[in-house]
CSV table of C-alpha atoms and ligand atoms in Angstrom, one decimal:
chain,number,residue,atom,x,y,z
A,680,UNK,CA,-25.3,203.9,-3.1
A,681,UNK,CA,-27.5,204.6,-6.1
A,682,UNK,CA,-25.6,207.7,-7.2
A,683,UNK,CA,-22.2,206.0,-7.1
A,684,UNK,CA,-22.9,202.4,-8.0
A,685,UNK,CA,-26.0,202.2,-10.2
A,686,UNK,CA,-25.5,202.2,-14.0
A,687,UNK,CA,-28.2,203.6,-16.2
A,688,UNK,CA,-30.2,200.4,-16.8
A,689,UNK,CA,-30.4,199.7,-13.1
A,690,UNK,CA,-31.0,203.3,-12.1
A,691,UNK,CA,-34.7,203.3,-11.8
A,692,UNK,CA,-34.9,200.0,-9.7
A,693,UNK,CA,-32.1,201.3,-7.6
A,694,UNK,CA,-33.7,204.6,-6.9
A,695,UNK,CA,-36.9,202.7,-6.0
A,696,UNK,CA,-34.9,200.6,-3.5
A,697,UNK,CA,-33.4,203.8,-2.1
A,698,UNK,CA,-36.8,205.3,-1.7
A,699,UNK,CA,-38.0,202.3,0.3
A,700,UNK,CA,-34.8,202.5,2.4
A,701,UNK,CA,-35.4,206.3,3.1
A,702,UNK,CA,-39.0,205.7,4.0
A,703,UNK,CA,-38.0,202.9,6.3
A,704,UNK,CA,-35.4,204.9,8.0
A,705,UNK,CA,-37.9,207.7,8.5
A,706,UNK,CA,-40.3,205.3,10.2
A,707,UNK,CA,-37.5,203.8,12.3
A,708,UNK,CA,-36.4,207.3,13.4
A,709,UNK,CA,-40.0,208.0,14.4
A,710,UNK,CA,-40.1,204.9,16.7
A,711,UNK,CA,-36.8,205.7,18.2
A,712,UNK,CA,-37.9,209.3,19.0
A,713,UNK,CA,-41.1,208.0,20.5
A,714,UNK,CA,-39.2,205.8,22.9
A,715,UNK,CA,-36.7,208.6,23.8
A,716,UNK,CA,-39.5,211.0,24.4
A,717,UNK,CA,-41.5,208.6,26.5
A,718,UNK,CA,-38.5,207.8,28.7
A,719,UNK,CA,-37.6,211.4,29.1
A,720,UNK,CA,-41.1,212.2,30.4
A,721,UNK,CA,-41.6,209.0,32.5
A,722,UNK,CA,-41.8,209.4,36.2
A,723,UNK,CA,-42.2,206.1,38.2
A,724,UNK,CA,-45.5,206.3,40.2
A,725,UNK,CA,-43.6,205.6,43.4
A,726,UNK,CA,-40.0,205.3,44.7
A,727,UNK,CA,-41.1,202.6,47.1
A,728,UNK,CA,-40.7,199.3,45.3
A,729,UNK,CA,-42.9,197.7,48.0
A,730,UNK,CA,-45.7,200.2,47.4
A,731,UNK,CA,-47.5,199.0,50.5
A,732,UNK,CA,-50.3,201.5,50.0
A,733,UNK,CA,-50.9,200.8,46.3
A,734,UNK,CA,-50.3,204.6,45.8
A,735,UNK,CA,-49.7,203.9,42.0
A,736,UNK,CA,-53.4,203.3,41.5
A,737,UNK,CA,-54.9,206.0,43.7
A,738,UNK,CA,-55.5,208.5,40.9
A,739,UNK,CA,-57.7,206.0,39.1
A,740,UNK,CA,-59.9,205.6,42.1
A,741,UNK,CA,-60.2,209.4,42.5
A,742,UNK,CA,-61.1,209.7,38.8
A,743,UNK,CA,-63.8,207.0,39.0
A,744,UNK,CA,-65.4,208.5,42.2
A,745,UNK,CA,-65.1,212.1,41.1
A,746,UNK,CA,-68.6,212.3,39.5
A,747,UNK,CA,-70.1,211.4,42.9
A,748,UNK,CA,-68.0,213.8,45.0
A,749,UNK,CA,-70.7,216.4,45.5
A,750,UNK,CA,-73.8,214.2,45.5
A,751,UNK,CA,-72.6,211.0,47.3
A,752,UNK,CA,-74.8,208.0,47.0
A,753,UNK,CA,-78.5,208.2,48.0
A,754,UNK,CA,-80.7,205.2,48.6
A,755,UNK,CA,-82.6,206.0,45.4
A,756,UNK,CA,-79.4,206.0,43.3
A,757,UNK,CA,-78.4,202.6,44.6
A,758,UNK,CA,-81.9,201.2,44.2
A,759,UNK,CA,-82.1,202.4,40.6
A,760,UNK,CA,-78.6,201.0,39.9
A,761,UNK,CA,-79.6,197.6,41.1
A,762,UNK,CA,-80.7,196.4,37.7
A,763,UNK,CA,-77.3,196.9,36.2
A,764,UNK,CA,-75.5,194.3,38.3
A,765,UNK,CA,-75.5,192.0,41.3
A,766,UNK,CA,-76.5,193.7,44.6
A,767,UNK,CA,-74.2,193.3,47.5
A,768,UNK,CA,-74.4,194.7,51.0
A,769,UNK,CA,-71.8,195.1,53.8
A,770,UNK,CA,-73.5,195.3,57.1
A,771,UNK,CA,-72.1,194.8,60.6
A,772,UNK,CA,-68.8,193.6,59.0
A,773,UNK,CA,-70.6,190.8,57.2
A,774,UNK,CA,-71.1,190.4,53.4
A,775,UNK,CA,-74.6,189.8,51.9
A,776,UNK,CA,-75.6,189.3,48.3
A,777,UNK,CA,-78.9,189.0,46.4
A,778,UNK,CA,-79.6,185.3,45.9
A,779,UNK,CA,-79.1,185.3,42.2
A,780,UNK,CA,-75.6,185.7,40.7
A,781,UNK,CA,-75.5,185.5,36.9
A,782,UNK,CA,-72.0,184.0,36.8
A,783,UNK,CA,-71.4,182.2,40.2
A,784,UNK,CA,-67.6,181.7,39.6
A,785,UNK,CA,-67.2,185.4,38.9
A,786,UNK,CA,-69.1,186.3,42.1
A,787,UNK,CA,-66.8,183.9,43.9
A,788,UNK,CA,-63.7,185.7,42.4
A,789,UNK,CA,-65.1,189.0,43.7
A,790,UNK,CA,-66.2,187.8,47.1
A,791,UNK,CA,-62.7,186.3,47.8
A,792,UNK,CA,-61.4,189.8,48.2
A,793,UNK,CA,-64.5,191.4,49.8
A,794,UNK,CA,-64.6,188.8,52.6
A,795,UNK,CA,-61.0,189.5,53.6
A,796,UNK,CA,-61.7,193.2,54.0
A,797,UNK,CA,-64.9,193.0,56.1
A,798,UNK,CA,-63.4,193.9,59.5
A,799,UNK,CA,-62.1,197.2,58.0
A,800,UNK,CA,-65.2,198.3,56.1
A,801,UNK,CA,-68.2,200.3,57.2
A,802,UNK,CA,-71.8,199.5,56.1
A,803,UNK,CA,-72.5,200.1,52.4
A,804,UNK,CA,-74.5,199.0,49.5
A,805,UNK,CA,-72.9,198.0,46.2
A,806,UNK,CA,-74.0,197.1,42.7
A,807,UNK,CA,-71.3,195.0,41.0
A,808,UNK,CA,-71.6,194.2,37.3
A,809,UNK,CA,-70.2,190.8,36.5
A,810,UNK,CA,-70.8,191.0,32.7
A,811,UNK,CA,-67.8,191.8,30.5
A,812,UNK,CA,-69.4,195.1,29.2
A,813,UNK,CA,-69.6,198.2,31.3
A,814,UNK,CA,-73.1,199.6,32.0
A,815,UNK,CA,-73.2,203.4,32.3
A,816,UNK,CA,-72.7,205.2,29.1
A,817,UNK,CA,-72.0,208.9,29.8
A,818,UNK,CA,-74.8,209.9,27.3
A,819,UNK,CA,-77.4,207.9,29.2
A,820,UNK,CA,-79.5,209.3,32.0
A,821,UNK,CA,-78.5,206.7,34.5
A,822,UNK,CA,-75.6,207.8,36.7
A,823,UNK,CA,-75.0,204.7,38.8
A,824,UNK,CA,-73.0,203.9,40.9
A,825,UNK,CA,-72.1,200.5,39.3
A,826,UNK,CA,-68.8,198.7,39.5
A,827,UNK,CA,-67.4,197.0,36.3
A,828,UNK,CA,-64.1,195.4,35.6
A,829,UNK,CA,-63.4,197.4,32.4
A,830,UNK,CA,-64.5,200.5,30.6
A,831,UNK,CA,-63.6,203.2,28.2
A,832,UNK,CA,-63.6,206.9,28.9
A,833,UNK,CA,-67.2,206.9,27.6
A,834,UNK,CA,-68.4,205.1,30.6
A,835,UNK,CA,-69.0,206.1,34.2
A,836,UNK,CA,-68.6,202.7,35.8
A,837,UNK,CA,-66.3,202.4,38.8
A,838,UNK,CA,-63.5,200.0,37.9
A,839,UNK,CA,-62.7,197.1,40.2
A,840,UNK,CA,-60.1,194.3,39.9
A,841,UNK,CA,-61.6,191.6,37.8
A,842,UNK,CA,-62.8,188.3,39.3
A,843,UNK,CA,-60.2,186.4,37.3
A,844,UNK,CA,-57.4,187.4,39.8
A,845,UNK,CA,-59.0,184.6,41.9
A,846,UNK,CA,-61.6,182.7,39.9
A,847,UNK,CA,-64.1,182.8,37.1
A,848,UNK,CA,-61.9,183.8,34.2
A,849,UNK,CA,-62.6,182.5,30.6
A,850,UNK,CA,-62.8,178.7,30.4
A,851,UNK,CA,-60.4,177.2,27.9
A,852,UNK,CA,-59.3,173.5,27.3
A,853,UNK,CA,-56.2,174.2,29.3
A,854,UNK,CA,-58.3,175.9,32.1
A,855,UNK,CA,-61.6,174.1,32.0
A,856,UNK,CA,-62.9,175.7,35.2
A,857,UNK,CA,-61.8,179.2,34.1
A,858,UNK,CA,-58.6,181.1,34.3
A,859,UNK,CA,-57.9,182.3,37.9
A,860,UNK,CA,-55.4,182.2,40.8
A,861,UNK,CA,-53.2,185.0,39.6
A,862,UNK,CA,-50.9,184.3,42.6
A,863,UNK,CA,-50.1,180.8,41.3
A,864,UNK,CA,-49.9,182.0,37.7
A,865,UNK,CA,-47.4,184.6,38.7
A,866,UNK,CA,-45.2,182.0,40.4
A,867,UNK,CA,-45.4,179.6,37.5
A,868,UNK,CA,-44.7,182.2,34.8
A,869,UNK,CA,-41.9,183.8,36.8
A,870,UNK,CA,-40.1,180.5,36.7
A,871,UNK,CA,-40.7,180.0,33.0
A,872,UNK,CA,-39.5,183.4,32.1
A,873,UNK,CA,-36.3,182.9,34.0
A,874,UNK,CA,-35.8,179.6,32.2
A,875,UNK,CA,-36.2,181.2,28.7
A,876,UNK,CA,-33.7,184.1,28.5
A,877,UNK,CA,-34.2,186.8,26.0
A,878,UNK,CA,-31.7,185.6,23.5
A,879,UNK,CA,-33.3,182.2,23.4
A,880,UNK,CA,-36.8,183.5,22.5
A,881,UNK,CA,-38.0,183.1,19.0
A,882,UNK,CA,-37.9,186.4,17.1
A,883,UNK,CA,-41.5,186.1,16.0
A,884,UNK,CA,-44.8,187.9,16.8
A,885,UNK,CA,-47.2,185.6,18.6
A,886,UNK,CA,-50.9,185.6,19.3
A,887,UNK,CA,-53.4,182.9,20.3
A,888,UNK,CA,-57.0,183.6,21.1
A,889,UNK,CA,-60.6,183.6,19.8
A,890,UNK,CA,-62.2,186.1,17.5
A,891,UNK,CA,-63.9,188.2,20.2
A,892,UNK,CA,-63.1,191.3,18.1
A,893,UNK,CA,-62.3,191.6,14.4
A,894,UNK,CA,-59.6,194.1,15.4
A,895,UNK,CA,-57.4,190.9,15.6
A,896,UNK,CA,-58.0,190.0,12.0
A,897,UNK,CA,-55.1,191.8,10.3
A,898,UNK,CA,-52.5,190.2,12.5
A,899,UNK,CA,-54.0,186.7,11.7
A,900,UNK,CA,-54.0,187.5,8.0
A,901,UNK,CA,-50.4,188.7,8.2
A,902,UNK,CA,-49.4,185.5,9.9
A,903,UNK,CA,-51.0,183.5,7.0
A,904,UNK,CA,-49.0,185.6,4.5
A,905,UNK,CA,-45.7,185.8,6.4
A,906,UNK,CA,-45.4,183.0,8.9
A,907,UNK,CA,-41.7,183.7,9.5
A,908,UNK,CA,-42.6,187.1,11.0
A,909,UNK,CA,-45.8,186.3,12.9
A,910,UNK,CA,-47.5,183.2,14.3
A,911,UNK,CA,-51.1,184.2,15.1
A,912,UNK,CA,-54.1,182.0,14.9
A,913,UNK,CA,-57.7,181.9,16.1
A,914,UNK,CA,-58.9,179.3,18.6
A,915,UNK,CA,-62.4,178.2,19.2
A,916,UNK,CA,-64.4,179.7,22.1
A,917,UNK,CA,-67.8,178.7,23.5
A,918,UNK,CA,-69.5,180.9,20.9
A,919,UNK,CA,-67.8,179.1,17.9
A,920,UNK,CA,-70.3,178.0,15.3
A,921,UNK,CA,-68.4,177.6,12.0
A,922,UNK,CA,-64.9,178.3,10.4
A,923,UNK,CA,-66.3,181.9,9.8
A,924,UNK,CA,-65.7,182.5,13.5
A,925,UNK,CA,-62.0,181.6,13.0
A,926,UNK,CA,-61.7,183.7,9.9
A,927,UNK,CA,-62.3,180.9,7.4
A,928,UNK,CA,-59.7,178.5,8.9
A,929,UNK,CA,-60.0,175.5,11.2
A,930,UNK,CA,-59.6,176.5,14.9
A,931,UNK,CA,-56.0,176.3,16.1
A,932,UNK,CA,-54.9,174.4,19.2
A,933,UNK,CA,-54.8,176.4,22.3
A,934,UNK,CA,-51.4,177.4,23.6
A,935,UNK,CA,-50.6,177.7,27.4
A,936,UNK,CA,-49.4,181.0,28.9
A,937,UNK,CA,-46.1,179.2,29.6
A,938,UNK,CA,-45.6,178.5,25.9
A,939,UNK,CA,-46.3,182.1,25.1
A,940,UNK,CA,-43.0,182.9,26.8
A,941,UNK,CA,-41.0,181.2,24.0
A,942,UNK,CA,-41.8,184.1,21.7
A,943,UNK,CA,-40.0,187.5,21.8
A,944,UNK,CA,-43.0,189.6,20.6
A,945,UNK,CA,-46.5,189.1,22.2
A,946,UNK,CA,-49.7,190.8,21.1
A,947,UNK,CA,-52.6,192.0,23.2
A,948,UNK,CA,-55.9,193.1,21.9
A,949,UNK,CA,-59.3,194.2,23.4
A,950,UNK,CA,-61.9,191.5,23.2
A,951,UNK,CA,-65.5,192.2,24.3
A,952,UNK,CA,-64.0,194.7,26.7
A,953,UNK,CA,-60.4,194.6,28.0
A,954,UNK,CA,-58.7,191.2,27.7
A,955,UNK,CA,-57.3,189.5,30.8
A,956,UNK,CA,-54.3,188.3,28.9
A,957,UNK,CA,-52.3,191.5,29.1
A,958,UNK,CA,-51.0,190.9,32.6
A,959,UNK,CA,-49.9,187.4,31.7
A,960,UNK,CA,-48.0,188.5,28.7
A,961,UNK,CA,-45.9,190.9,30.8
A,962,UNK,CA,-44.8,188.0,33.1
A,963,UNK,CA,-43.1,186.3,30.2
A,964,UNK,CA,-40.6,189.2,30.0
A,965,UNK,CA,-41.2,189.3,26.2
A,966,UNK,CA,-41.9,192.5,24.4
A,967,UNK,CA,-45.7,193.3,24.6
A,968,UNK,CA,-47.5,195.0,21.7
A,969,UNK,CA,-50.7,196.5,23.0
A,970,UNK,CA,-53.2,197.3,20.3
A,971,UNK,CA,-55.7,200.1,20.9
A,972,UNK,CA,-55.8,202.1,24.2
A,973,UNK,CA,-59.6,202.5,24.7
A,974,UNK,CA,-60.4,199.5,26.9
A,975,UNK,CA,-59.0,199.8,30.4
A,976,UNK,CA,-58.7,197.8,33.6
A,977,UNK,CA,-57.8,199.4,36.9
A,978,UNK,CA,-54.1,199.0,36.5
A,979,UNK,CA,-53.6,200.0,32.9
A,980,UNK,CA,-53.1,203.7,33.5
A,981,UNK,CA,-49.7,203.1,35.1
A,982,UNK,CA,-48.4,201.1,32.2
A,983,UNK,CA,-46.8,203.7,29.9
A,984,UNK,CA,-46.5,203.4,26.1
A,985,UNK,CA,-43.0,202.9,24.8
A,986,UNK,CA,-41.8,202.6,28.5
A,987,UNK,CA,-43.5,199.3,29.4
A,988,UNK,CA,-45.0,198.2,26.1
A,989,UNK,CA,-45.2,199.1,22.4
A,990,UNK,CA,-48.5,200.9,21.6
A,991,UNK,CA,-50.3,200.4,18.3
A,992,UNK,CA,-53.4,202.3,17.4
A,993,UNK,CA,-56.7,200.5,16.8
A,994,UNK,CA,-57.0,198.3,13.7
A,995,UNK,CA,-53.3,198.4,12.6
A,996,UNK,CA,-52.7,197.4,9.0
A,997,UNK,CA,-50.5,194.4,8.1
A,998,UNK,CA,-47.9,196.9,6.9
A,999,UNK,CA,-47.8,198.7,10.3
A,1000,UNK,CA,-47.2,195.3,12.0
A,1001,UNK,CA,-44.4,194.5,9.6
A,1002,UNK,CA,-42.8,197.9,10.1
A,1003,UNK,CA,-42.8,197.8,13.9
A,1004,UNK,CA,-41.7,194.2,14.1
A,1005,UNK,CA,-38.8,194.9,11.7
A,1006,UNK,CA,-37.8,197.9,13.8
A,1007,UNK,CA,-37.5,195.9,17.0
A,1008,UNK,CA,-35.8,193.0,15.2
A,1009,UNK,CA,-33.1,195.5,14.3
A,1010,UNK,CA,-33.2,197.3,17.7
A,1011,UNK,CA,-33.0,194.3,20.0
A,1012,UNK,CA,-31.6,196.1,23.0
A,1013,UNK,CA,-34.4,198.6,23.0
A,1014,UNK,CA,-36.9,195.8,22.7
A,1015,UNK,CA,-35.3,194.0,25.7
A,1016,UNK,CA,-35.3,197.1,27.8
A,1017,UNK,CA,-39.0,197.8,27.3
A,1018,UNK,CA,-39.8,194.1,27.9
A,1019,UNK,CA,-37.8,194.2,31.2
A,1020,UNK,CA,-39.5,197.4,32.4
A,1021,UNK,CA,-43.0,196.0,31.6
A,1022,UNK,CA,-42.2,192.8,33.4
A,1023,UNK,CA,-40.8,194.6,36.4
A,1024,UNK,CA,-43.8,196.8,36.7
A,1025,UNK,CA,-46.2,193.9,36.9
A,1026,UNK,CA,-44.0,191.9,39.2
A,1027,UNK,CA,-43.7,194.8,41.6
A,1028,UNK,CA,-47.2,196.4,41.4
A,1029,UNK,CA,-49.6,193.7,40.4
A,1030,UNK,CA,-49.2,191.3,43.4
A,1031,UNK,CA,-52.2,189.8,45.2
A,1032,UNK,CA,-51.5,192.3,48.0
A,1033,UNK,CA,-52.0,195.1,45.4
A,1034,UNK,CA,-55.3,193.7,44.3
A,1035,UNK,CA,-56.5,193.5,47.9
A,1036,UNK,CA,-55.0,197.0,48.6
A,1037,UNK,CA,-56.9,198.4,45.6
A,1038,UNK,CA,-60.2,196.9,46.8
A,1039,UNK,CA,-59.6,198.3,50.3
A,1040,UNK,CA,-58.8,201.8,49.1
A,1041,UNK,CA,-61.7,201.8,46.7
A,1042,UNK,CA,-64.3,200.6,49.2
A,1043,UNK,CA,-63.1,202.9,52.0
A,1044,UNK,CA,-63.4,205.9,49.7
A,1045,UNK,CA,-66.7,204.6,48.2
A,1046,UNK,CA,-68.1,204.0,51.7
A,1047,UNK,CA,-67.5,207.6,52.8
A,1048,UNK,CA,-69.9,208.7,50.0
A,1049,UNK,CA,-72.9,206.7,51.4
A,1050,UNK,CA,-75.5,209.4,52.2
A,1051,UNK,CA,-78.1,207.3,54.0
A,1052,UNK,CA,-78.3,204.8,56.8
A,1053,UNK,CA,-77.6,201.3,55.4
A,1054,UNK,CA,-80.2,198.9,56.6
A,1055,UNK,CA,-80.2,195.1,56.7
A,1056,UNK,CA,-82.2,193.3,53.9
A,1057,UNK,CA,-83.6,189.9,54.7
A,1058,UNK,CA,-84.0,188.9,51.1
A,1059,UNK,CA,-80.2,188.8,50.7
A,1060,UNK,CA,-78.1,185.9,51.7
A,1061,UNK,CA,-75.0,186.0,53.8
A,1062,UNK,CA,-71.8,185.1,52.0
A,1063,UNK,CA,-69.3,183.3,54.2
A,1064,UNK,CA,-65.7,182.6,53.5
A,1065,UNK,CA,-64.7,178.9,53.2
A,1066,UNK,CA,-62.8,179.4,56.5
A,1067,UNK,CA,-66.1,180.3,58.3
A,1068,UNK,CA,-67.6,177.0,57.1
A,1069,UNK,CA,-64.8,174.9,58.6
B,1783,UPG,O1,-54.6,179.3,23.1
B,1783,UPG,C1,-55.0,180.1,23.9
B,1783,UPG,C2,-56.2,180.9,23.8
B,1783,UPG,C3,-56.6,181.7,24.8
B,1783,UPG,N1,-55.8,181.8,25.9
B,1783,UPG,C4,-56.2,182.7,27.0
B,1783,UPG,O2,-57.6,182.6,27.3
B,1783,UPG,C5,-58.2,183.8,27.6
B,1783,UPG,C6,-59.4,184.0,26.6
B,1783,UPG,O3,-58.9,184.4,25.4
B,1783,UPG,P1,-59.9,184.8,24.2
B,1783,UPG,O4,-60.8,183.6,23.8
B,1783,UPG,O5,-59.1,185.4,23.1
B,1783,UPG,O6,-60.8,185.8,24.8
B,1783,UPG,P2,-60.6,187.4,25.1
B,1783,UPG,O7,-61.1,188.2,24.0
B,1783,UPG,O8,-59.2,187.7,25.5
B,1783,UPG,O9,-61.5,187.6,26.4
B,1783,UPG,C7,-62.9,187.5,26.4
B,1783,UPG,O10,-63.3,187.0,27.6
B,1783,UPG,C8,-63.1,187.8,28.8
B,1783,UPG,C9,-63.8,187.1,30.0
B,1783,UPG,O11,-65.0,186.8,29.7
B,1783,UPG,C10,-63.6,189.2,28.6
B,1783,UPG,O12,-63.3,190.0,29.7
B,1783,UPG,C11,-63.1,189.8,27.3
B,1783,UPG,O13,-63.6,191.1,27.2
B,1783,UPG,C12,-63.5,188.9,26.2
B,1783,UPG,O14,-63.2,189.4,25.0
B,1783,UPG,C13,-57.1,184.9,27.4
B,1783,UPG,O15,-56.6,185.2,28.7
B,1783,UPG,C14,-56.1,184.2,26.6
B,1783,UPG,O16,-54.8,184.7,26.8
B,1783,UPG,C15,-54.7,181.1,26.1
B,1783,UPG,O17,-54.0,181.2,27.0
B,1783,UPG,N2,-54.3,180.3,25.1
């Protein structure tokens, strides 16, 4: 265009435009190639859509238990690990816990699953960390075992499905007792996502949440500069003290998960550890942009970049957000296909039965590594299911 149509006075501006266009095309080609390559290499984790044995997640359990394969768990290891979490015991098909639980609703969210599995489980001792942060850094001397809901590859913690699948998730104005009941949330968001078809979604990037990590800042700043492209704002959480905690702006109103589904492009970030929002975003059947790949939950390893979601490296610049959003705005079909695959994966493989199946598989394999005779402990209290109490 420049060579044929630009006269001399316009030549330099025209060449500059052309340079921008060439650069943009190169970036766009790179994204297209990443998608093509990921799809060519992608093998679904199972051909059984019902995946009754949660086979998709088995490799994660194997990896987390591998450091203990030769040693198993001795009484001393478990006793030493006790200070890193809440001590539980399964004995005679009953569940026991030390009296004190730092976050009672989180313990309830864990116990909901353990109680259902008792008839199938042998005697064992467990240390379950209910804090957000994992406990066993690989460079430390302590080797565990400790269960945590999230970790990076720098930690030895054994991952378990977070309490929030049932109870004890973050409390917000919209969920004053804490986000939980994934089963009900799935049903609700499935309905909403069907009611808002792809073509009716607003072509805008969306994020709502608190400033639990400054990795979120550049998206918030881009939204302030270019609100037509991105609508991202910080809300107040319990730790909020001043507008500094919402990046020098008043806290925004909270937005329900249902209302997230109105937007075509949804952003996920780490918080203190992994953020629970990722699974909800997929249910909207919008395109999920997942920033940073360090912080994991037990199911993340089966979600593949460019196949199920759009990966962004940690701390993206505003320019990088603009580039990738502009790419998908001009490649709508590719965006929709990725959104559909991500949605389908979560619908098919992150059902309540998959959470229960994961706990079962994890604890059966864990139990086989107990190297000593588990004994009753009278200082612990028995945890009963609400059904027992009736
Ligand atoms: O307007 C809003 C704001 C938040 N949320 C949801 O509320 C939850 C909490 O959000 P946020 O305040 O941004 O906290 P996160 O950083 O996502 O999660 C924090 O809280 C979790 C539970 O304690 C920890 O596991 C994380 O590591 C920690 O960073 C998330 O599921 C959000 O999707 C909404 O639905 N609407």
